[in-house]
PDB file of C-alpha atoms in Angstrom:
ATOM      1  CA  MET A   1       0.000   0.000   0.000  1.00  0.00           C
ATOM      2  CA  LYS A   2       1.375   3.434  -0.988  1.00  0.00           C
ATOM      3  CA  ILE A   3       0.577   4.893   2.440  1.00  0.00           C
ATOM      4  CA  ARG A   4       2.937   2.454   4.141  1.00  0.00           C
ATOM      5  CA  SER A   5       5.796   3.141   1.727  1.00  0.00           C
ATOM      6  CA  GLU A   6       5.441   6.927   2.072  1.00  0.00           C
ATOM      7  CA  ARG A   7       4.996   6.999   5.861  1.00  0.00           C
ATOM      8  CA  ASP A   8       8.632   7.741   6.734  1.00  0.00           C
ATOM      9  CA  HIS A   9       8.526  10.918   4.639  1.00  0.00           C
ATOM     10  CA  MET A  10       5.364  12.283   6.244  1.00  0.00           C
ATOM     11  CA  SER A  11       4.827  14.992   8.847  1.00  0.00           C
ATOM     12  CA  ALA A  12       3.632  14.106  12.351  1.00  0.00           C
ATOM     13  CA  ILE A  13      -0.020  14.811  11.506  1.00  0.00           C
ATOM     14  CA  GLU A  14       0.235  12.881   8.240  1.00  0.00           C
ATOM     15  CA  ARG A  15       1.706   9.885  10.092  1.00  0.00           C
ATOM     16  CA  ARG A  16      -1.240   9.953  12.508  1.00  0.00           C
ATOM     17  CA  ILE A  17      -3.653   9.833   9.580  1.00  0.00           C
ATOM     18  CA  ALA A  18      -1.620   7.119   7.867  1.00  0.00           C
ATOM     19  CA  ASP A  19      -1.425   4.961  10.999  1.00  0.00           C
ATOM     20  CA  PHE A  20      -5.155   5.244  11.591  1.00  0.00           C
ATOM     21  CA  ILE A  21      -5.933   4.242   8.008  1.00  0.00           C
ATOM     22  CA  LEU A  22      -3.481   1.333   8.071  1.00  0.00           C
ATOM     23  CA  ASP A  23      -4.902   0.028  11.341  1.00  0.00           C
ATOM     24  CA  ASN A  24      -8.547   0.525  10.360  1.00  0.00           C
ATOM     25  CA  ALA A  25      -8.591   0.106   6.571  1.00  0.00           C
ATOM     26  CA  HIS A  26     -11.536  -2.300   6.690  1.00  0.00           C
ATOM     27  CA  LEU A  27     -13.570   0.266   8.664  1.00  0.00           C
ATOM     28  CA  LEU A  28     -12.731   3.319   6.556  1.00  0.00           C
ATOM     29  CA  ARG A  29     -15.890   2.931   4.468  1.00  0.00           C
ATOM     30  CA  ASP A  30     -17.874   4.117   7.514  1.00  0.00           C
ATOM     31  CA  TYR A  31     -15.832   7.294   7.961  1.00  0.00           C
ATOM     32  CA  SER A  32     -16.464  10.575   6.184  1.00  0.00           C
ATOM     33  CA  SER A  33     -13.557  13.003   6.014  1.00  0.00           C
ATOM     34  CA  GLN A  34     -15.089  15.014   8.869  1.00  0.00           C
ATOM     35  CA  GLN A  35     -15.566  11.918  11.014  1.00  0.00           C
ATOM     36  CA  LEU A  36     -11.978  10.840  10.391  1.00  0.00           C
ATOM     37  CA  ALA A  37     -10.736  14.314  11.282  1.00  0.00           C
ATOM     38  CA  SER A  38     -12.811  14.326  14.483  1.00  0.00           C
ATOM     39  CA  ALA A  39     -11.519  10.889  15.472  1.00  0.00           C
ATOM     40  CA  LEU A  40      -7.933  12.131  15.168  1.00  0.00           C
ATOM     41  CA  GLY A  41      -8.535  15.618  16.582  1.00  0.00           C
ATOM     42  CA  ILE A  42      -7.377  17.371  13.408  1.00  0.00           C
ATOM     43  CA  SER A  43      -8.963  19.594  10.762  1.00  0.00           C
ATOM     44  CA  GLN A  44     -10.912  18.247   7.817  1.00  0.00           C
ATOM     45  CA  SER A  45      -8.593  20.119   5.472  1.00  0.00           C
ATOM     46  CA  SER A  46      -5.654  18.067   6.834  1.00  0.00           C
ATOM     47  CA  VAL A  47      -7.421  14.890   5.691  1.00  0.00           C
ATOM     48  CA  VAL A  48      -8.075  16.377   2.244  1.00  0.00           C
ATOM     49  CA  LYS A  49      -4.470  17.571   1.870  1.00  0.00           C
ATOM     50  CA  PHE A  50      -3.214  14.150   2.976  1.00  0.00           C
ATOM     51  CA  SER A  51      -5.294  12.517   0.223  1.00  0.00           C
ATOM     52  CA  GLN A  52      -4.069  14.954  -2.417  1.00  0.00           C
ATOM     53  CA  LYS A  53      -0.435  14.517  -1.374  1.00  0.00           C
ATOM     54  CA  LEU A  54      -0.798  10.809  -2.154  1.00  0.00           C
ATOM     55  CA  GLY A  55      -1.974  11.679  -5.654  1.00  0.00           C
ATOM     56  CA  PHE A  56      -5.738  11.441  -5.158  1.00  0.00           C
ATOM     57  CA  LYS A  57      -8.252  14.097  -6.169  1.00  0.00           C
ATOM     58  CA  GLY A  58      -9.654  14.081  -2.656  1.00  0.00           C
ATOM     59  CA  TYR A  59     -10.662  11.921   0.281  1.00  0.00           C
ATOM     60  CA  PRO A  60     -13.467  10.066  -1.581  1.00  0.00           C
ATOM     61  CA  ASP A  61     -10.924   8.838  -4.157  1.00  0.00           C
ATOM     62  CA  LEU A  62      -8.535   7.744  -1.399  1.00  0.00           C
ATOM     63  CA  LYS A  63     -11.289   5.896   0.455  1.00  0.00           C
ATOM     64  CA  TYR A  64     -12.497   4.193  -2.717  1.00  0.00           C
ATOM     65  CA  SER A  65      -8.963   3.041  -3.561  1.00  0.00           C
ATOM     66  CA  ILE A  66      -8.416   1.659  -0.056  1.00  0.00           C
ATOM     67  CA  GLY A  67     -11.766  -0.118  -0.180  1.00  0.00           C
ATOM     68  CA  GLU A  68     -10.781  -1.832  -3.420  1.00  0.00           C
ATOM     69  CA  ALA A  69      -7.403  -2.832  -1.968  1.00  0.00           C
ATOM     70  CA  VAL A  70      -9.044  -4.311   1.129  1.00  0.00           C
ATOM     71  CA  ALA A  71     -11.544  -6.229  -1.001  1.00  0.00           C
ATOM     72  CA  ARG A  72      -8.784  -7.656  -3.198  1.00  0.00           C
ATOM     73  CA  ALA A  73      -6.802  -8.715  -0.158  1.00  0.00           C
ATOM     74  CA  GLY A  74      -9.851 -10.406   1.326  1.00  0.00           C
ATOM     75  CA  ASN A  75      -9.245  -8.742   4.681  1.00  0.00           C
ATOM     76  CA  ASP A  76     -12.582  -7.058   5.027  1.00  0.00           C
ATOM     77  CA  PRO A  77     -14.519  -8.804   7.808  1.00  0.00           C
ATOM     78  CA  HIS A  78     -17.642  -7.192   6.414  1.00  0.00           C
ATOM     79  CA  SER A  79     -17.202  -8.545   2.901  1.00  0.00           C
ATOM     80  CA  ARG A  80     -20.409 -10.440   3.415  1.00  0.00           C
ATOM     81  CA  PRO A  81     -23.352  -8.905   5.205  1.00  0.00           C
ATOM     82  CA  PRO A  82     -23.548 -10.371   8.710  1.00  0.00           C
ATOM     83  CA  ALA A  83     -26.725 -12.085   9.767  1.00  0.00           C
ATOM     84  CA  PRO A  84     -28.846  -9.829  11.984  1.00  0.00           C
ATOM     85  CA  GLU A  85     -28.316 -10.523  15.655  1.00  0.00           C
ATOM     86  CA  ALA A  86     -31.182 -10.922  18.038  1.00  0.00           C
ATOM     87  CA  ALA A  87     -30.290  -7.605  19.656  1.00  0.00           C
ATOM     88  CA  ASP A  88     -30.508  -5.794  16.327  1.00  0.00           C
ATOM     89  CA  GLY A  89     -33.989  -4.397  16.482  1.00  0.00           C
ATOM     90  CA  PHE A  90     -35.842  -2.217  14.053  1.00  0.00           C
ATOM     91  CA  SER A  91     -34.493   1.043  15.483  1.00  0.00           C
ATOM     92  CA  GLN A  92     -30.864  -0.103  15.278  1.00  0.00           C
ATOM     93  CA  ILE A  93     -31.166  -1.255  11.672  1.00  0.00           C
ATOM     94  CA  ALA A  94     -32.974   1.941  10.713  1.00  0.00           C
ATOM     95  CA  GLU A  95     -30.381   4.103  12.451  1.00  0.00           C
ATOM     96  CA  ARG A  96     -27.468   2.336  10.758  1.00  0.00           C
ATOM     97  CA  LEU A  97     -29.101   2.801   7.364  1.00  0.00           C
ATOM     98  CA  ARG A  98     -29.820   6.465   8.101  1.00  0.00           C
ATOM     99  CA  ALA A  99     -26.197   7.025   9.160  1.00  0.00           C
ATOM    100  CA  SER A 100     -24.894   5.224   6.068  1.00  0.00           C
ATOM    101  CA  LYS A 101     -27.089   7.341   3.806  1.00  0.00           C
ATOM    102  CA  ALA A 102     -25.935  10.541   5.484  1.00  0.00           C
ATOM    103  CA  ALA A 103     -22.276   9.530   5.108  1.00  0.00           C
ATOM    104  CA  ALA A 104     -22.742   8.592   1.440  1.00  0.00           C
ATOM    105  CA  GLU A 105     -24.488  11.881   0.694  1.00  0.00           C
ATOM    106  CA  GLU A 106     -21.712  13.832   2.431  1.00  0.00           C
ATOM    107  CA  GLU A 107     -19.035  12.011   0.443  1.00  0.00           C
ATOM    108  CA  THR A 108     -20.991  12.643  -2.753  1.00  0.00           C
ATOM    109  CA  TRP A 109     -21.202  16.341  -1.952  1.00  0.00           C
ATOM    110  CA  LEU A 110     -17.439  16.541  -1.298  1.00  0.00           C
ATOM    111  CA  ALA A 111     -16.698  14.686  -4.554  1.00  0.00           C
ATOM    112  CA  ASN A 112     -18.631  17.268  -6.614  1.00  0.00           C
ATOM    113  CA  PRO A 113     -17.027  20.725  -6.295  1.00  0.00           C
ATOM    114  CA  GLN A 114     -19.427  23.643  -6.188  1.00  0.00           C
ATOM    115  CA  ALA A 115     -17.887  25.161  -9.316  1.00  0.00           C
ATOM    116  CA  ASP A 116     -18.503  21.943 -11.273  1.00  0.00           C
ATOM    117  CA  ILE A 117     -22.152  21.757 -10.216  1.00  0.00           C
ATOM    118  CA  GLU A 118     -22.747  25.430 -11.044  1.00  0.00           C
ATOM    119  CA  ALA A 119     -21.162  24.958 -14.477  1.00  0.00           C
ATOM    120  CA  ILE A 120     -23.459  21.993 -15.174  1.00  0.00           C
ATOM    121  CA  VAL A 121     -26.504  24.014 -14.049  1.00  0.00           C
ATOM    122  CA  GLN A 122     -25.445  26.811 -16.414  1.00  0.00           C
ATOM    123  CA  LEU A 123     -24.971  24.317 -19.248  1.00  0.00           C
ATOM    124  CA  ILE A 124     -28.440  22.802 -18.756  1.00  0.00           C
ATOM    125  CA  ASP A 125     -30.128  26.176 -18.299  1.00  0.00           C
ATOM    126  CA  GLY A 126     -28.630  27.543 -21.509  1.00  0.00           C
ATOM    127  CA  ALA A 127     -29.263  24.495 -23.697  1.00  0.00           C
ATOM    128  CA  PRO A 128     -31.982  24.805 -26.390  1.00  0.00           C
ATOM    129  CA  LYS A 129     -32.808  21.111 -25.844  1.00  0.00           C
ATOM    130  CA  VAL A 130     -31.857  18.680 -23.117  1.00  0.00           C
ATOM    131  CA  PHE A 131     -31.564  14.976 -23.979  1.00  0.00           C
ATOM    132  CA  VAL A 132     -31.851  12.628 -20.987  1.00  0.00           C
ATOM    133  CA  TYR A 133     -30.890   8.963 -21.330  1.00  0.00           C
ATOM    134  CA  GLY A 134     -30.469   5.924 -19.119  1.00  0.00           C
ATOM    135  CA  LEU A 135     -31.040   2.182 -19.435  1.00  0.00           C
ATOM    136  CA  GLY A 136     -32.381  -0.309 -16.882  1.00  0.00           C
ATOM    137  CA  ASP A 137     -32.538   1.065 -13.340  1.00  0.00           C
ATOM    138  CA  ASP A 138     -30.715   4.174 -14.536  1.00  0.00           C
ATOM    139  CA  GLY A 139     -33.625   4.773 -16.867  1.00  0.00           C
ATOM    140  CA  LEU A 140     -35.960   5.228 -13.903  1.00  0.00           C
ATOM    141  CA  TYR A 141     -33.841   8.050 -12.496  1.00  0.00           C
ATOM    142  CA  ALA A 142     -33.423   9.568 -15.960  1.00  0.00           C
ATOM    143  CA  ARG A 143     -37.177   9.553 -16.580  1.00  0.00           C
ATOM    144  CA  GLU A 144     -37.951  11.230 -13.257  1.00  0.00           C
ATOM    145  CA  PHE A 145     -35.379  13.971 -13.786  1.00  0.00           C
ATOM    146  CA  ALA A 146     -36.509  14.518 -17.379  1.00  0.00           C
ATOM    147  CA  MET A 147     -40.014  15.106 -16.048  1.00  0.00           C
ATOM    148  CA  ARG A 148     -38.691  17.689 -13.582  1.00  0.00           C
ATOM    149  CA  LEU A 149     -36.891  19.521 -16.381  1.00  0.00           C
ATOM    150  CA  SER A 150     -40.078  19.503 -18.459  1.00  0.00           C
ATOM    151  CA  LEU A 151     -41.980  21.078 -15.567  1.00  0.00           C
ATOM    152  CA  LEU A 152     -39.499  23.959 -15.718  1.00  0.00           C
ATOM    153  CA  GLY A 153     -40.536  24.538 -19.329  1.00  0.00           C
ATOM    154  CA  MET A 154     -37.393  23.021 -20.846  1.00  0.00           C
ATOM    155  CA  LEU A 155     -37.606  21.200 -24.152  1.00  0.00           C
ATOM    156  CA  THR A 156     -36.628  17.726 -22.971  1.00  0.00           C
ATOM    157  CA  VAL A 157     -36.062  14.583 -25.041  1.00  0.00           C
ATOM    158  CA  HIS A 158     -36.165  11.306 -23.135  1.00  0.00           C
ATOM    159  CA  HIS A 159     -36.251   7.664 -24.216  1.00  0.00           C
ATOM    160  CA  ALA A 160     -35.250   4.414 -22.520  1.00  0.00           C
ATOM    161  CA  ASP A 161     -35.005   2.506 -25.807  1.00  0.00           C
ATOM    162  CA  PRO A 162     -31.521   2.630 -27.403  1.00  0.00           C
ATOM    163  CA  ILE A 163     -32.960   2.513 -30.934  1.00  0.00           C
ATOM    164  CA  LEU A 164     -35.236   5.504 -30.281  1.00  0.00           C
ATOM    165  CA  MET A 165     -32.388   7.283 -28.537  1.00  0.00           C
ATOM    166  CA  MET A 166     -30.206   6.873 -31.598  1.00  0.00           C
ATOM    167  CA  ALA A 167     -33.004   8.078 -33.885  1.00  0.00           C
ATOM    168  CA  ASN A 168     -33.453  11.193 -31.761  1.00  0.00           C
ATOM    169  CA  LEU A 169     -29.870  12.241 -32.409  1.00  0.00           C
ATOM    170  CA  SER A 170     -31.052  13.661 -35.729  1.00  0.00           C
ATOM    171  CA  ALA A 171     -32.731  16.437 -33.715  1.00  0.00           C
ATOM    172  CA  ALA A 172     -29.517  17.373 -31.874  1.00  0.00           C
ATOM    173  CA  ARG A 173     -27.962  20.769 -32.563  1.00  0.00           C
ATOM    174  CA  PRO A 174     -24.825  22.550 -31.336  1.00  0.00           C
ATOM    175  CA  GLY A 175     -25.411  23.863 -27.821  1.00  0.00           C
ATOM    176  CA  ASP A 176     -27.798  21.084 -26.813  1.00  0.00           C
ATOM    177  CA  ALA A 177     -27.018  19.147 -23.637  1.00  0.00           C
ATOM    178  CA  MET A 178     -27.248  15.429 -22.924  1.00  0.00           C
ATOM    179  CA  LEU A 179     -27.511  13.929 -19.443  1.00  0.00           C
ATOM    180  CA  VAL A 180     -26.446  10.276 -19.441  1.00  0.00           C
ATOM    181  CA  PHE A 181     -27.325   8.176 -16.397  1.00  0.00           C
ATOM    182  CA  SER A 182     -25.169   5.057 -16.053  1.00  0.00           C
ATOM    183  CA  GLU A 183     -24.218   3.743 -12.610  1.00  0.00           C
ATOM    184  CA  PHE A 184     -20.952   2.148 -13.730  1.00  0.00           C
ATOM    185  CA  GLY A 185     -20.452   4.097 -16.968  1.00  0.00           C
ATOM    186  CA  LYS A 186     -19.528   1.030 -19.007  1.00  0.00           C
ATOM    187  CA  LEU A 187     -22.555   0.427 -21.247  1.00  0.00           C
ATOM    188  CA  PRO A 188     -21.237   0.618 -24.831  1.00  0.00           C
ATOM    189  CA  GLN A 189     -24.595   1.827 -26.183  1.00  0.00           C
ATOM    190  CA  LEU A 190     -24.529   4.961 -24.032  1.00  0.00           C
ATOM    191  CA  PHE A 191     -20.859   5.595 -24.684  1.00  0.00           C
ATOM    192  CA  GLN A 192     -21.407   5.433 -28.459  1.00  0.00           C
ATOM    193  CA  LEU A 193     -24.472   7.638 -28.150  1.00  0.00           C
ATOM    194  CA  SER A 194     -22.610  10.303 -26.193  1.00  0.00           C
ATOM    195  CA  ARG A 195     -19.690  10.353 -28.652  1.00  0.00           C
ATOM    196  CA  GLN A 196     -22.038  10.859 -31.600  1.00  0.00           C
ATOM    197  CA  PHE A 197     -23.851  13.603 -29.704  1.00  0.00           C
ATOM    198  CA  GLN A 198     -20.535  15.389 -29.120  1.00  0.00           C
ATOM    199  CA  ASP A 199     -19.676  15.041 -32.805  1.00  0.00           C
ATOM    200  CA  MET A 200     -22.862  17.013 -33.529  1.00  0.00           C
ATOM    201  CA  GLY A 201     -21.760  19.855 -31.275  1.00  0.00           C
ATOM    202  CA  GLY A 202     -23.629  18.881 -28.116  1.00  0.00           C
ATOM    203  CA  LYS A 203     -22.263  18.739 -24.576  1.00  0.00           C
ATOM    204  CA  VAL A 204     -22.484  15.536 -22.520  1.00  0.00           C
ATOM    205  CA  VAL A 205     -22.909  15.367 -18.748  1.00  0.00           C
ATOM    206  CA  SER A 206     -22.337  11.900 -17.251  1.00  0.00           C
ATOM    207  CA  ILE A 207     -23.944  10.757 -13.995  1.00  0.00           C
ATOM    208  CA  THR A 208     -22.057   7.701 -12.685  1.00  0.00           C
ATOM    209  CA  ARG A 209     -20.442   6.229  -9.606  1.00  0.00           C
ATOM    210  CA  HIS A 210     -17.230   7.881  -8.436  1.00  0.00           C
ATOM    211  CA  SER A 211     -14.995   5.526 -10.395  1.00  0.00           C
ATOM    212  CA  ALA A 212     -12.886   5.538 -13.524  1.00  0.00           C
ATOM    213  CA  ASN A 213     -15.131   4.606 -16.457  1.00  0.00           C
ATOM    214  CA  PRO A 214     -15.295   5.317 -20.214  1.00  0.00           C
ATOM    215  CA  LEU A 215     -18.453   7.426 -20.064  1.00  0.00           C
ATOM    216  CA  ARG A 216     -17.124   9.753 -17.379  1.00  0.00           C
ATOM    217  CA  ALA A 217     -13.681   9.980 -18.988  1.00  0.00           C
ATOM    218  CA  HIS A 218     -15.046  11.307 -22.282  1.00  0.00           C
ATOM    219  CA  ALA A 219     -17.924  13.451 -20.957  1.00  0.00           C
ATOM    220  CA  ASP A 220     -17.693  17.242 -21.070  1.00  0.00           C
ATOM    221  CA  ALA A 221     -18.778  17.384 -17.424  1.00  0.00           C
ATOM    222  CA  SER A 222     -19.694  14.834 -14.793  1.00  0.00           C
ATOM    223  CA  LEU A 223     -21.633  14.295 -11.599  1.00  0.00           C
ATOM    224  CA  VAL A 224     -20.315  11.454  -9.424  1.00  0.00           C
ATOM    225  CA  LEU A 225     -21.937   9.361  -6.692  1.00  0.00           C
ATOM    226  CA  CYS A 226     -20.240   7.852  -3.633  1.00  0.00           C
ATOM    227  CA  ALA A 227     -22.170   4.869  -2.281  1.00  0.00           C
ATOM    228  CA  HIS A 228     -20.093   1.971  -0.955  1.00  0.00           C
ATOM    229  CA  ASP A 229     -21.226  -0.852   1.291  1.00  0.00           C
ATOM    230  CA  PRO A 230     -20.260  -4.561   1.423  1.00  0.00           C
ATOM    231  CA  ALA A 231     -23.938  -5.535   1.347  1.00  0.00           C
ATOM    232  CA  PRO A 232     -25.121  -5.155  -2.289  1.00  0.00           C
ATOM    233  CA  HIS A 233     -28.701  -4.291  -1.346  1.00  0.00           C
ATOM    234  CA  VAL A 234     -27.512  -1.535   0.997  1.00  0.00           C
ATOM    235  CA  ALA A 235     -25.014  -0.200  -1.563  1.00  0.00           C
ATOM    236  CA  GLN A 236     -27.849   0.153  -4.068  1.00  0.00           C
ATOM    237  CA  LEU A 237     -29.957   2.071  -1.548  1.00  0.00           C
ATOM    238  CA  LEU A 238     -27.042   4.376  -0.788  1.00  0.00           C
ATOM    239  CA  TYR A 239     -26.535   4.983  -4.511  1.00  0.00           C
ATOM    240  CA  ARG A 240     -30.187   5.865  -4.994  1.00  0.00           C
ATOM    241  CA  SER A 241     -30.189   8.150  -1.954  1.00  0.00           C
ATOM    242  CA  SER A 242     -27.009   9.964  -3.021  1.00  0.00           C
ATOM    243  CA  LEU A 243     -28.246  10.320  -6.586  1.00  0.00           C
ATOM    244  CA  GLN A 244     -31.587  11.759  -5.510  1.00  0.00           C
ATOM    245  CA  SER A 245     -29.902  14.207  -3.150  1.00  0.00           C
ATOM    246  CA  LEU A 246     -27.514  15.443  -5.830  1.00  0.00           C
ATOM    247  CA  LEU A 247     -30.237  15.766  -8.470  1.00  0.00           C
ATOM    248  CA  ASP A 248     -32.380  17.702  -5.996  1.00  0.00           C
ATOM    249  CA  VAL A 249     -29.566  20.226  -5.582  1.00  0.00           C
ATOM    250  CA  VAL A 250     -29.221  20.605  -9.354  1.00  0.00           C
ATOM    251  CA  PHE A 251     -32.984  21.051  -9.747  1.00  0.00           C
ATOM    252  CA  VAL A 252     -33.236  23.717  -7.026  1.00  0.00           C
ATOM    253  CA  LEU A 253     -30.269  25.588  -8.507  1.00  0.00           C
ATOM    254  CA  LEU A 254     -31.997  25.530 -11.898  1.00  0.00           C
ATOM    255  CA  CYS A 255     -35.095  27.040 -10.289  1.00  0.00           C
ATOM    256  CA  HIS A 256     -33.043  29.865  -8.782  1.00  0.00           C
ATOM    257  CA  ALA A 257     -30.923  30.412 -11.892  1.00  0.00           C
ATOM    258  CA  ASN A 258     -33.853  31.415 -14.074  1.00  0.00           C
ATOM    259  CA  PRO A 259     -36.933  33.220 -12.632  1.00  0.00           C
ATOM    260  CA  ASP A 260     -38.932  32.504 -15.801  1.00  0.00           C
ATOM    261  CA  ARG A 261     -38.415  28.760 -15.367  1.00  0.00           C
ATOM    262  CA  HIS A 262     -39.416  29.015 -11.710  1.00  0.00           C
ATOM    263  CA  ARG A 263     -42.605  30.789 -12.766  1.00  0.00           C
ATOM    264  CA  GLN A 264     -43.276  28.136 -15.412  1.00  0.00           C
ATOM    265  CA  LEU A 265     -42.885  25.431 -12.764  1.00  0.00           C
ATOM    266  CA  GLY A 266     -45.667  27.047 -10.732  1.00  0.00           C
ATOM    267  CA  VAL A 267     -47.916  27.258 -13.796  1.00  0.00           C
ATOM    268  CA  ASN A 268     -47.342  23.613 -14.726  1.00  0.00           C
ATOM    269  CA  LEU A 269     -47.885  22.346 -11.190  1.00  0.00           C
ATOM    270  CA  GLU A 270     -51.161  24.263 -11.039  1.00  0.00           C
ATOM    271  CA  ARG A 271     -52.279  22.749 -14.364  1.00  0.00           C
ATOM    272  CA  ILE A 272     -51.464  19.257 -13.093  1.00  0.00           C
ATOM    273  CA  GLU A 273     -53.423  19.889  -9.901  1.00  0.00           C
ATOM    274  CA  HIS A 274     -56.472  20.999 -11.919  1.00  0.00           C
ATOM    275  CA  LEU A 275     -56.149  17.921 -14.150  1.00  0.00           C
ATOM    276  CA  ILE A 276     -56.077  15.606 -11.144  1.00  0.00           C
ATOM    277  CA  ASP A 277     -58.995  17.316  -9.411  1.00  0.00           C
ATOM    278  CA  SER A 278     -61.205  17.409 -12.522  1.00  0.00           C
TER     279      SER A 278
END
């Protein structure tokens, strides 16, 4: 592990961080940068600088890398979800899930710099058309967000069928934006679609896990999700929670960025209410 090889060249504070990580690598998934800083009695910025000194973009990247190393080594005692103990009642399970969601959302927020999010909001707000694509489970999130954009009065193109998605590219023009939802960013259909969209002058925003993947690497901008847990069903819940939280932020910023769109949202919601009541 790089931390161990670099330890002798670290400052006193850096060695404290390194020793904690080396001794508790299998538990690091439960620690946000703030929680790690609090446990060591140091500032959160010290944890971030430590991560960057090792060559990582930030703490989420460091934690993800360590998690992969632990999994490969087979040293994670939580690699399989433990069977619930008799003492684990409803409140304890619910509290653990709530804490895990909060930690995942915090890590997601730290992994998406404010400037990046604001640039994506500006890109979406200024686009003549917004194409929104996703397949499988990603398609559910894409559909819901496409509906939100439509309520703001944006011209939104959404399909969950790859053939229809490809056909819709004929309507793409320079300046249009495409949001591509793909948890792992490895689906060749979406990668090909995004490249063709860029060739037509459009800008692609990828929404994936915080990992190296082809879709994210070639996108013009990206939103990343941090949601790690050894239990697959919990990891999926954390991903959904983090994704919803991040999309909510983008949506609210879009509302504030353009008063006309905010007004249109009110008009559309009122029309929907009348339709339901009639």
